[in-house]
Amino acid sequence: MLAGVGRGGVAGPPSVPDGHLEPERYYAYLLTHVLPHAINASSPHCMAHMTTIVPEFVHELSHVLLALNQNLVKREASNSFSTLERETLAMMHRLTFDESEAFYGEHADNSENSLGMFCSGGTLANLTALWIARNAKLGGVDKSVESQGAAAALQRSGYAGAAIVGSALMHYSVRKAAGLLGIGEQNVRDVPVNERGRIRGVGCRQVLRQCVDSGFALIALVGVAGTTDCGSIDDLEELADLAEEFGVHYHVDAAWGGALLFSQTHRVRLRGITRADSVTIDAHKQMCLPVGISMLLLRNTRAALAIEKTSNYMLQAGSGDLGRCAVEGSRPGNSLFVHAALNIIGRRGYESLVDESMRRAKFMADQLRRSSEFELLVEPDTNIVLYRYIPSHERGHVAGGGRTAAEQATINAFNESIQRTQFEAGRTLVSRTTLQHPGCAERIVALRAVILSPLVTDDDVLALLADQLAIARGLERR
Ligand SMILES: *Cc1c(COP(=O)(O)O)cnc(C)c1O
């Protein structure tokens, strides 16, 4: 057995090996102990995750990236890669905000302005957006919120607290950000969603009004374009109107749904996104790129100055260093993958990927609607499908409601078993979530299919449902 690796069966905690190991022996260990048990992200039978296989050219480019090992924290450590990153951000900014030719002429290579930033994930992009929003609201003279903290800034301005308002289905990264920024998780104010998983303007205005009436500073209104739970899209235009009315930073979390912007057919679903102050888009989700690549795009090119930091040995003002306005310091040149994909796959290529997976999700929803054994729980806005199996003795009710708590609990437990058995059997896979269905007091356990991989066909969708039916019937016989 190798020291430090392959300790299966070896008692005691791992420790750093004293000696060195031939790489070949290490590879052999990986091949036997780790790789066979990794999740096969490229399998068309796996519809559980929001990340998927990456195109072949990315494999090639990853060698280039590692060989050059550029550090995007500053221009001196990345030079042309900093330029490439700014160019990529400009392309994505234009796709999102659709500003004029003159706008991009003026801002695209002006290193004093920022169209946004790359981050290692949507969590960091959301955090960055809310950091900018907090400082814009509570900044004070010389950004005293940064030097003295949020509590002092709130006190100085006479606020009772600070709040972030958005959908009950907001990603939990918003809560992380509220904690980190001294806003407080309990001050993330949830607006209940309807049966489509979207918030309504009326409910949202009510929550915003309550915050203001109780003396709270409104840090941000968050619209979600593709909720993690069920892919639902808030009415971004309606929320833009509200953000304007209340004078609050408008953040759109399009980590999942941002890719719909590539599609002539589906981009209308994001109408209103051009009015956002900031937008999060994950490249490692629907853009099929490696895990750890996300973008925050900013409508106002001066907005990022609210979080600007400089230091003596680097990041000098006027340097154009990308690390000046970012949560992260040293950072890889992953923007290369996005730049390459936008050129190699192109808008029309992404459009067909998006259109195809949206069509396939609708195909799956149609199958479920027609089935007497399954129940479609939410009409999908994007390519995430929530449904559940109804055991034979529980059939004959309307979707979601009309059941006692005990009946719901039985169905919930049954669906948990299906998903667990399916994971153990390993032929097909979906994930599982719970949702609060309007008209039903209890939380409902839902099977959650993410229709993303370009390798998934209609037949794979049918095979998945057939596999789940077989598992369910097997469980019912027991
Ligand atoms: C995935 C997701 C995030 C978080 O992104 P990570 O890349 O996992 O950090 C944020 N918001 C939404 C809506 C998401 O789907």
PDB file of N, CA, C and O and ligand atoms in Angstrom, residues 50 121-124 126 171 173 224 226-228 253 255-256 282 284-285, ligand 1:
ATOM      1  N   MET A  50     -26.113  20.239 -12.678  1.00  0.00           N
ATOM      2  CA  MET A  50     -26.155  21.453 -13.497  1.00  0.00           C
ATOM      3  C   MET A  50     -24.843  21.698 -14.238  1.00  0.00           C
ATOM      4  O   MET A  50     -24.666  22.721 -14.874  1.00  0.00           O
ATOM      5  N   GLY A 121     -17.123  30.895  -9.888  1.00  0.00           N
ATOM      6  CA  GLY A 121     -18.438  30.337  -9.581  1.00  0.00           C
ATOM      7  C   GLY A 121     -19.486  31.397  -9.331  1.00  0.00           C
ATOM      8  O   GLY A 121     -19.170  32.549  -9.017  1.00  0.00           O
ATOM      9  N   GLY A 122     -20.734  30.985  -9.463  1.00  0.00           N
ATOM     10  CA  GLY A 122     -21.859  31.890  -9.295  1.00  0.00           C
ATOM     11  C   GLY A 122     -21.969  32.411  -7.866  1.00  0.00           C
ATOM     12  O   GLY A 122     -22.456  33.521  -7.636  1.00  0.00           O
ATOM     13  N   THR A 123     -21.519  31.603  -6.914  1.00  0.00           N
ATOM     14  CA  THR A 123     -21.554  32.025  -5.517  1.00  0.00           C
ATOM     15  C   THR A 123     -20.734  33.300  -5.336  1.00  0.00           C
ATOM     16  O   THR A 123     -21.189  34.266  -4.720  1.00  0.00           O
ATOM     17  N   LEU A 124     -19.530  33.302  -5.903  1.00  0.00           N
ATOM     18  CA  LEU A 124     -18.666  34.474  -5.792  1.00  0.00           C
ATOM     19  C   LEU A 124     -19.188  35.641  -6.619  1.00  0.00           C
ATOM     20  O   LEU A 124     -19.037  36.798  -6.232  1.00  0.00           O
ATOM     21  N   ASN A 126     -22.360  36.304  -7.182  1.00  0.00           N
ATOM     22  CA  ASN A 126     -23.451  36.897  -6.399  1.00  0.00           C
ATOM     23  C   ASN A 126     -22.902  37.688  -5.216  1.00  0.00           C
ATOM     24  O   ASN A 126     -23.383  38.782  -4.909  1.00  0.00           O
ATOM     25  N   HIS A 171     -30.936  31.419  -4.697  1.00  0.00           N
ATOM     26  CA  HIS A 171     -29.848  30.483  -4.387  1.00  0.00           C
ATOM     27  C   HIS A 171     -29.271  30.795  -2.995  1.00  0.00           C
ATOM     28  O   HIS A 171     -29.202  31.953  -2.599  1.00  0.00           O
ATOM     29  N   SER A 173     -26.438  31.022  -1.985  1.00  0.00           N
ATOM     30  CA  SER A 173     -25.250  31.888  -1.987  1.00  0.00           C
ATOM     31  C   SER A 173     -25.617  33.318  -1.562  1.00  0.00           C
ATOM     32  O   SER A 173     -24.765  34.045  -1.037  1.00  0.00           O
ATOM     33  N   VAL A 224     -34.428  36.181 -10.161  1.00  0.00           N
ATOM     34  CA  VAL A 224     -33.753  34.948 -10.546  1.00  0.00           C
ATOM     35  C   VAL A 224     -34.175  34.548 -11.956  1.00  0.00           C
ATOM     36  O   VAL A 224     -35.362  34.451 -12.256  1.00  0.00           O
ATOM     37  N   GLY A 226     -33.870  31.548 -13.805  1.00  0.00           N
ATOM     38  CA  GLY A 226     -33.541  30.119 -13.774  1.00  0.00           C
ATOM     39  C   GLY A 226     -33.207  29.713 -12.346  1.00  0.00           C
ATOM     40  O   GLY A 226     -32.030  29.665 -11.975  1.00  0.00           O
ATOM     41  N   THR A 227     -34.229  29.426 -11.534  1.00  0.00           N
ATOM     42  CA  THR A 227     -33.951  29.027 -10.160  1.00  0.00           C
ATOM     43  C   THR A 227     -33.289  27.654 -10.151  1.00  0.00           C
ATOM     44  O   THR A 227     -33.554  26.824 -11.022  1.00  0.00           O
ATOM     45  N   THR A 228     -32.431  27.451  -9.143  1.00  0.00           N
ATOM     46  CA  THR A 228     -31.719  26.190  -9.007  1.00  0.00           C
ATOM     47  C   THR A 228     -32.720  25.056  -8.781  1.00  0.00           C
ATOM     48  O   THR A 228     -32.533  23.947  -9.274  1.00  0.00           O
ATOM     49  N   ASP A 253     -29.796  37.094 -10.927  1.00  0.00           N
ATOM     50  CA  ASP A 253     -29.016  35.869 -10.828  1.00  0.00           C
ATOM     51  C   ASP A 253     -29.423  34.954 -11.982  1.00  0.00           C
ATOM     52  O   ASP A 253     -30.419  34.231 -11.909  1.00  0.00           O
ATOM     53  N   ALA A 255     -27.351  32.652 -13.208  1.00  0.00           N
ATOM     54  CA  ALA A 255     -26.313  31.612 -13.216  1.00  0.00           C
ATOM     55  C   ALA A 255     -26.751  30.449 -14.093  1.00  0.00           C
ATOM     56  O   ALA A 255     -25.989  29.958 -14.919  1.00  0.00           O
ATOM     57  N   TRP A 256     -28.005  30.050 -13.934  1.00  0.00           N
ATOM     58  CA  TRP A 256     -28.512  28.939 -14.746  1.00  0.00           C
ATOM     59  C   TRP A 256     -29.086  29.425 -16.079  1.00  0.00           C
ATOM     60  O   TRP A 256     -28.733  28.931 -17.137  1.00  0.00           O
ATOM     61  N   ASP A 282     -23.261  31.739 -15.069  1.00  0.00           N
ATOM     62  CA  ASP A 282     -22.295  30.655 -14.896  1.00  0.00           C
ATOM     63  C   ASP A 282     -21.934  30.059 -16.252  1.00  0.00           C
ATOM     64  O   ASP A 282     -22.814  29.598 -16.979  1.00  0.00           O
ATOM     65  N   HIS A 284     -20.010  27.478 -16.384  1.00  0.00           N
ATOM     66  CA  HIS A 284     -19.866  26.026 -16.175  1.00  0.00           C
ATOM     67  C   HIS A 284     -21.206  25.298 -16.091  1.00  0.00           C
ATOM     68  O   HIS A 284     -21.256  24.119 -15.814  1.00  0.00           O
ATOM     69  N   LYS A 285     -22.273  26.009 -16.350  1.00  0.00           N
ATOM     70  CA  LYS A 285     -23.577  25.335 -16.396  1.00  0.00           C
ATOM     71  C   LYS A 285     -23.986  25.174 -17.862  1.00  0.00           C
ATOM     72  O   LYS A 285     -23.443  24.338 -18.548  1.00  0.00           O
TER      73      LYS A 285
HETATM   74  C1  LIG B   1     -25.618  27.320  -9.473  1.00  0.00           C
HETATM   75  C2  LIG B   1     -26.259  28.566  -9.057  1.00  0.00           C
HETATM   76  C3  LIG B   1     -25.581  29.503  -8.266  1.00  0.00           C
HETATM   77  C4  LIG B   1     -24.244  29.239  -7.643  1.00  0.00           C
HETATM   78  O1  LIG B   1     -23.288  29.003  -8.541  1.00  0.00           O
HETATM   79  P1  LIG B   1     -21.977  28.143  -8.245  1.00  0.00           P
HETATM   80  O2  LIG B   1     -21.341  28.241  -9.551  1.00  0.00           O
HETATM   81  O3  LIG B   1     -22.444  26.767  -7.863  1.00  0.00           O
HETATM   82  O4  LIG B   1     -21.233  28.807  -7.145  1.00  0.00           O
HETATM   83  C5  LIG B   1     -26.210  30.702  -7.991  1.00  0.00           C
HETATM   84  N1  LIG B   1     -27.438  30.945  -8.431  1.00  0.00           N
HETATM   85  C6  LIG B   1     -28.135  30.066  -9.176  1.00  0.00           C
HETATM   86  C7  LIG B   1     -29.509  30.423  -9.641  1.00  0.00           C
HETATM   87  C8  LIG B   1     -27.574  28.843  -9.506  1.00  0.00           C
HETATM   88  O5  LIG B   1     -28.276  27.964 -10.227  1.00  0.00           O
END
